[in-house]
GROMACS .gro file of C-alpha atoms in nm:
model
  251
    1UNK     CA    1  -1.890  -2.936   0.081
    2UNK     CA    2  -1.620  -2.666   0.002
    3UNK     CA    3  -1.284  -2.689   0.177
    4UNK     CA    4  -1.163  -2.406   0.406
    5UNK     CA    5  -1.027  -2.102   0.326
    6UNK     CA    6  -0.765  -1.918   0.598
    7UNK     CA    7  -0.698  -1.574   0.484
    8UNK     CA    8  -0.432  -1.387   0.631
    9UNK     CA    9  -0.375  -1.019   0.661
   10UNK     CA   10  -0.079  -0.803   0.564
   11UNK     CA   11   0.263  -0.925   0.694
   12UNK     CA   12   0.503  -0.689   0.626
   13UNK     CA   13   0.856  -0.854   0.686
   14UNK     CA   14   0.742  -1.030   0.993
   15UNK     CA   15   0.825  -1.406   0.969
   16UNK     CA   16   0.789  -1.496   1.314
   17UNK     CA   17   0.424  -1.384   1.313
   18UNK     CA   18   0.351  -1.584   0.996
   19UNK     CA   19   0.480  -1.905   1.153
   20UNK     CA   20   0.282  -1.845   1.482
   21UNK     CA   21  -0.029  -1.799   1.296
   22UNK     CA   22   0.035  -2.134   1.089
   23UNK     CA   23   0.128  -2.308   1.399
   24UNK     CA   24  -0.213  -2.217   1.541
   25UNK     CA   25  -0.423  -2.341   1.290
   26UNK     CA   26  -0.595  -2.688   1.281
   27UNK     CA   27  -0.438  -2.965   1.084
   28UNK     CA   28  -0.465  -2.883   0.724
   29UNK     CA   29  -0.628  -3.085   0.434
   30UNK     CA   30  -0.598  -3.135   0.068
   31UNK     CA   31  -0.930  -2.930   0.011
   32UNK     CA   32  -0.808  -2.639   0.227
   33UNK     CA   33  -0.675  -2.331   0.105
   34UNK     CA   34  -0.456  -2.055   0.253
   35UNK     CA   35  -0.495  -1.691   0.077
   36UNK     CA   36  -0.247  -1.437   0.171
   37UNK     CA   37  -0.403  -1.057   0.106
   38UNK     CA   38  -0.028  -0.912   0.015
   39UNK     CA   39   0.199  -0.668   0.148
   40UNK     CA   40   0.483  -0.943   0.225
   41UNK     CA   41   0.735  -0.649   0.216
   42UNK     CA   42   0.851  -0.323   0.413
   43UNK     CA   43   0.886  -0.246   0.772
   44UNK     CA   44   0.930  -0.583   0.966
   45UNK     CA   45   1.315  -0.717   0.950
   46UNK     CA   46   1.261  -1.032   0.738
   47UNK     CA   47   1.090  -0.959   0.414
   48UNK     CA   48   1.316  -1.192   0.202
   49UNK     CA   49   1.240  -1.493   0.457
   50UNK     CA   50   0.893  -1.410   0.395
   51UNK     CA   51   0.895  -1.436   0.060
   52UNK     CA   52   1.081  -1.742   0.079
   53UNK     CA   53   0.822  -1.914   0.287
   54UNK     CA   54   0.538  -1.831   0.072
   55UNK     CA   55   0.700  -1.895  -0.269
   56UNK     CA   56   0.897  -2.226  -0.176
   57UNK     CA   57   0.880  -2.353   0.173
   58UNK     CA   58   0.518  -2.338   0.238
   59UNK     CA   59   0.353  -2.476  -0.046
   60UNK     CA   60   0.595  -2.755  -0.011
   61UNK     CA   61   0.506  -2.834   0.318
   62UNK     CA   62   0.143  -2.841   0.352
   63UNK     CA   63  -0.129  -3.020   0.164
   64UNK     CA   64  -0.327  -2.698   0.126
   65UNK     CA   65  -0.333  -2.466  -0.191
   66UNK     CA   66  -0.153  -2.139  -0.115
   67UNK     CA   67  -0.247  -1.845  -0.291
   68UNK     CA   68  -0.050  -1.510  -0.241
   69UNK     CA   69  -0.228  -1.181  -0.378
   70UNK     CA   70  -0.043  -0.876  -0.473
   71UNK     CA   71  -0.043  -0.591  -0.261
   72UNK     CA   72   0.030  -0.243  -0.296
   73UNK     CA   73   0.392  -0.260  -0.153
   74UNK     CA   74   0.482  -0.530  -0.396
   75UNK     CA   75   0.328  -0.326  -0.669
   76UNK     CA   76   0.534  -0.017  -0.550
   77UNK     CA   77   0.876  -0.199  -0.576
   78UNK     CA   78   0.786  -0.316  -0.906
   79UNK     CA   79   0.687   0.022  -1.019
   80UNK     CA   80   1.041   0.126  -0.854
   81UNK     CA   81   1.217  -0.136  -1.080
   82UNK     CA   82   1.035  -0.017  -1.402
   83UNK     CA   83   1.027   0.351  -1.374
   84UNK     CA   84   1.170   0.423  -1.035
   85UNK     CA   85   0.979   0.605  -0.759
   86UNK     CA   86   1.167   0.786  -0.480
   87UNK     CA   87   0.850   0.941  -0.357
   88UNK     CA   88   0.788   0.573  -0.223
   89UNK     CA   89   1.133   0.476  -0.131
   90UNK     CA   90   1.260   0.759   0.049
   91UNK     CA   91   0.990   0.828   0.348
   92UNK     CA   92   1.127   0.612   0.616
   93UNK     CA   93   0.761   0.518   0.727
   94UNK     CA   94   0.713   0.303   0.428
   95UNK     CA   95   0.991   0.087   0.567
   96UNK     CA   96   1.196   0.010   0.232
   97UNK     CA   97   1.540   0.021   0.414
   98UNK     CA   98   1.423  -0.315   0.612
   99UNK     CA   99   1.306  -0.457   0.288
  100UNK     CA  100   1.664  -0.358   0.107
  101UNK     CA  101   1.843  -0.520   0.413
  102UNK     CA  102   1.706  -0.826   0.430
  103UNK     CA  103   1.750  -0.896   0.062
  104UNK     CA  104   2.135  -0.746   0.040
  105UNK     CA  105   2.255  -0.834   0.403
  106UNK     CA  106   2.266  -0.602   0.715
  107UNK     CA  107   2.149  -0.533   1.035
  108UNK     CA  108   1.796  -0.461   1.099
  109UNK     CA  109   1.754  -0.078   1.091
  110UNK     CA  110   1.686   0.127   1.414
  111UNK     CA  111   1.342   0.291   1.430
  112UNK     CA  112   1.379   0.615   1.229
  113UNK     CA  113   1.734   0.515   1.063
  114UNK     CA  114   1.797   0.651   0.725
  115UNK     CA  115   1.994   0.436   0.444
  116UNK     CA  116   2.361   0.522   0.382
  117UNK     CA  117   2.431   0.682   0.045
  118UNK     CA  118   2.523   0.344  -0.104
  119UNK     CA  119   2.219   0.163   0.019
  120UNK     CA  120   1.958   0.452  -0.079
  121UNK     CA  121   2.113   0.421  -0.447
  122UNK     CA  122   2.036   0.034  -0.434
  123UNK     CA  123   1.692   0.101  -0.326
  124UNK     CA  124   1.618   0.368  -0.613
  125UNK     CA  125   1.700   0.136  -0.865
  126UNK     CA  126   1.521  -0.187  -0.697
  127UNK     CA  127   1.757  -0.410  -0.848
  128UNK     CA  128   1.858  -0.553  -0.540
  129UNK     CA  129   1.558  -0.828  -0.568
  130UNK     CA  130   1.704  -1.149  -0.709
  131UNK     CA  131   1.531  -1.214  -1.079
  132UNK     CA  132   1.315  -1.490  -0.964
  133UNK     CA  133   1.176  -1.266  -0.679
  134UNK     CA  134   1.097  -1.000  -0.910
  135UNK     CA  135   0.902  -1.221  -1.138
  136UNK     CA  136   0.720  -1.397  -0.872
  137UNK     CA  137   0.608  -1.060  -0.753
  138UNK     CA  138   0.525  -0.960  -1.120
  139UNK     CA  139   0.293  -1.258  -1.165
  140UNK     CA  140   0.098  -1.224  -0.854
  141UNK     CA  141  -0.280  -1.212  -0.906
  142UNK     CA  142  -0.469  -0.898  -0.776
  143UNK     CA  143  -0.780  -1.149  -0.632
  144UNK     CA  144  -0.893  -1.461  -0.550
  145UNK     CA  145  -1.258  -1.585  -0.511
  146UNK     CA  146  -1.418  -1.871  -0.403
  147UNK     CA  147  -1.762  -2.042  -0.272
  148UNK     CA  148  -1.680  -1.832   0.069
  149UNK     CA  149  -1.565  -1.477  -0.048
  150UNK     CA  150  -1.365  -1.234  -0.271
  151UNK     CA  151  -1.037  -1.208  -0.161
  152UNK     CA  152  -0.829  -0.862  -0.247
  153UNK     CA  153  -0.568  -0.671  -0.062
  154UNK     CA  154  -0.741  -0.306  -0.048
  155UNK     CA  155  -1.096  -0.315  -0.156
  156UNK     CA  156  -1.353  -0.270  -0.451
  157UNK     CA  157  -1.409   0.039  -0.646
  158UNK     CA  158  -1.756   0.157  -0.793
  159UNK     CA  159  -1.836   0.135  -1.139
  160UNK     CA  160  -2.141   0.334  -1.203
  161UNK     CA  161  -2.401   0.274  -0.937
  162UNK     CA  162  -2.295  -0.069  -0.788
  163UNK     CA  163  -1.966  -0.207  -0.690
  164UNK     CA  164  -1.706  -0.358  -0.969
  165UNK     CA  165  -1.622  -0.730  -0.964
  166UNK     CA  166  -1.256  -0.757  -0.993
  167UNK     CA  167  -1.268  -0.922  -1.309
  168UNK     CA  168  -1.434  -0.630  -1.471
  169UNK     CA  169  -1.133  -0.403  -1.419
  170UNK     CA  170  -0.902  -0.316  -1.699
  171UNK     CA  171  -0.606  -0.234  -1.441
  172UNK     CA  172  -0.562  -0.381  -1.081
  173UNK     CA  173  -0.446  -0.052  -0.942
  174UNK     CA  174  -0.786   0.001  -0.727
  175UNK     CA  175  -0.762  -0.355  -0.580
  176UNK     CA  176  -0.432  -0.279  -0.469
  177UNK     CA  177  -0.444   0.105  -0.336
  178UNK     CA  178  -0.787   0.185  -0.269
  179UNK     CA  179  -0.859   0.333   0.079
  180UNK     CA  180  -1.236   0.463   0.051
  181UNK     CA  181  -1.436   0.442   0.359
  182UNK     CA  182  -1.731   0.482   0.112
  183UNK     CA  183  -1.659   0.131   0.035
  184UNK     CA  184  -1.671   0.003   0.380
  185UNK     CA  185  -1.990   0.177   0.457
  186UNK     CA  186  -2.194   0.104   0.165
  187UNK     CA  187  -2.062  -0.247  -0.003
  188UNK     CA  188  -2.339  -0.481  -0.014
  189UNK     CA  189  -2.262  -0.791  -0.188
  190UNK     CA  190  -2.050  -1.144  -0.178
  191UNK     CA  191  -1.841  -1.153   0.114
  192UNK     CA  192  -1.503  -0.936   0.046
  193UNK     CA  193  -1.184  -1.023   0.246
  194UNK     CA  194  -0.928  -0.718   0.250
  195UNK     CA  195  -0.623  -0.586   0.448
  196UNK     CA  196  -0.420  -0.254   0.345
  197UNK     CA  197  -0.643  -0.018   0.565
  198UNK     CA  198  -0.556  -0.094   0.935
  199UNK     CA  199  -0.875  -0.202   1.133
  200UNK     CA  200  -0.828   0.085   1.385
  201UNK     CA  201  -0.906   0.326   1.102
  202UNK     CA  202  -1.233   0.144   1.013
  203UNK     CA  203  -1.589   0.222   1.135
  204UNK     CA  204  -1.601   0.008   1.460
  205UNK     CA  205  -1.998   0.082   1.477
  206UNK     CA  206  -2.021  -0.176   1.169
  207UNK     CA  207  -1.811  -0.422   1.302
  208UNK     CA  208  -1.956  -0.716   1.485
  209UNK     CA  209  -1.644  -0.855   1.612
  210UNK     CA  210  -1.480  -0.742   1.941
  211UNK     CA  211  -1.620  -0.415   1.931
  212UNK     CA  212  -1.476  -0.320   2.248
  213UNK     CA  213  -1.120  -0.378   2.065
  214UNK     CA  214  -1.066  -0.125   1.722
  215UNK     CA  215  -0.744  -0.330   1.691
  216UNK     CA  216  -0.889  -0.658   1.612
  217UNK     CA  217  -1.010  -0.779   1.298
  218UNK     CA  218  -1.282  -0.599   1.125
  219UNK     CA  219  -1.583  -0.838   1.077
  220UNK     CA  220  -1.906  -0.684   0.914
  221UNK     CA  221  -2.188  -0.845   0.708
  222UNK     CA  222  -2.039  -0.797   0.385
  223UNK     CA  223  -1.651  -0.725   0.497
  224UNK     CA  224  -1.376  -0.875   0.676
  225UNK     CA  225  -1.063  -0.639   0.734
  226UNK     CA  226  -0.749  -0.807   0.835
  227UNK     CA  227  -0.463  -0.551   0.852
  228UNK     CA  228  -0.436  -0.573   1.211
  229UNK     CA  229  -0.091  -0.363   1.186
  230UNK     CA  230   0.176  -0.655   1.150
  231UNK     CA  231   0.520  -0.463   1.090
  232UNK     CA  232   0.399  -0.194   1.307
  233UNK     CA  233   0.488  -0.127   1.673
  234UNK     CA  234   0.191  -0.329   1.860
  235UNK     CA  235   0.085  -0.479   1.571
  236UNK     CA  236  -0.014  -0.821   1.510
  237UNK     CA  237  -0.068  -1.058   1.212
  238UNK     CA  238  -0.450  -1.215   1.200
  239UNK     CA  239  -0.593  -1.494   0.983
  240UNK     CA  240  -0.956  -1.594   0.939
  241UNK     CA  241  -1.135  -1.912   0.867
  242UNK     CA  242  -1.388  -1.933   0.630
  243UNK     CA  243  -1.696  -2.029   0.671
  244UNK     CA  244  -1.659  -2.108   1.042
  245UNK     CA  245  -1.493  -1.744   1.106
  246UNK     CA  246  -1.269  -1.870   1.354
  247UNK     CA  247  -0.986  -1.616   1.389
  248UNK     CA  248  -0.634  -1.682   1.472
  249UNK     CA  249  -0.368  -1.432   1.560
  250UNK     CA  250  -0.011  -1.383   1.621
  251UNK     CA  251   0.006  -1.206   1.951
   0.00000   0.00000   0.00000
């Protein structure tokens, strides 16, 4: 019998939410897997601490395997470090100041707060990430697959008249950045678990899970959406257990 998989949605710097959900899981076993679908950084106040938990503390403290996938926010910061990307760093809604201060030290940003000039310069370079953290981010895989599902951050793109398997892609960008309702409405195939697009933005008529509450997990026949806006006001973290479909929330 295959082990259980617990898949977690976008975290966005909310360390307390991760710890809350972890505490609500059943006792973990050596044949279990914890899969985090990316976006550990930005918006929430503790991006650095979330990374430390997922890189070191959690793998050392549970018998289960821990799989951390790349999200578009990790990919964006890697691009900032490689070539610069002010269009990502500057918009306040992306939450980059919170990430900078969590690593460099400083108060939690107030809502709508702009960085000071020296902070903005450091953010535009992206050099505030410790070398080992940057290397960890660069090595994050774009997908994971087991007996239960395919796990990606954003979704799967089309390849001709069918949906591409992640292994067929020459570049992982679609797996990290795709936001296409065609995928949500028309995908048929092995179960895909994803984050990235808030569940409230997904077509609720296709979800069989608490249809009265669009902020909850999106659960369709072929897709499970886990981005319940953790890191945003009113949002929370969601994890789903496979194959049982038991759901665990931080709220």
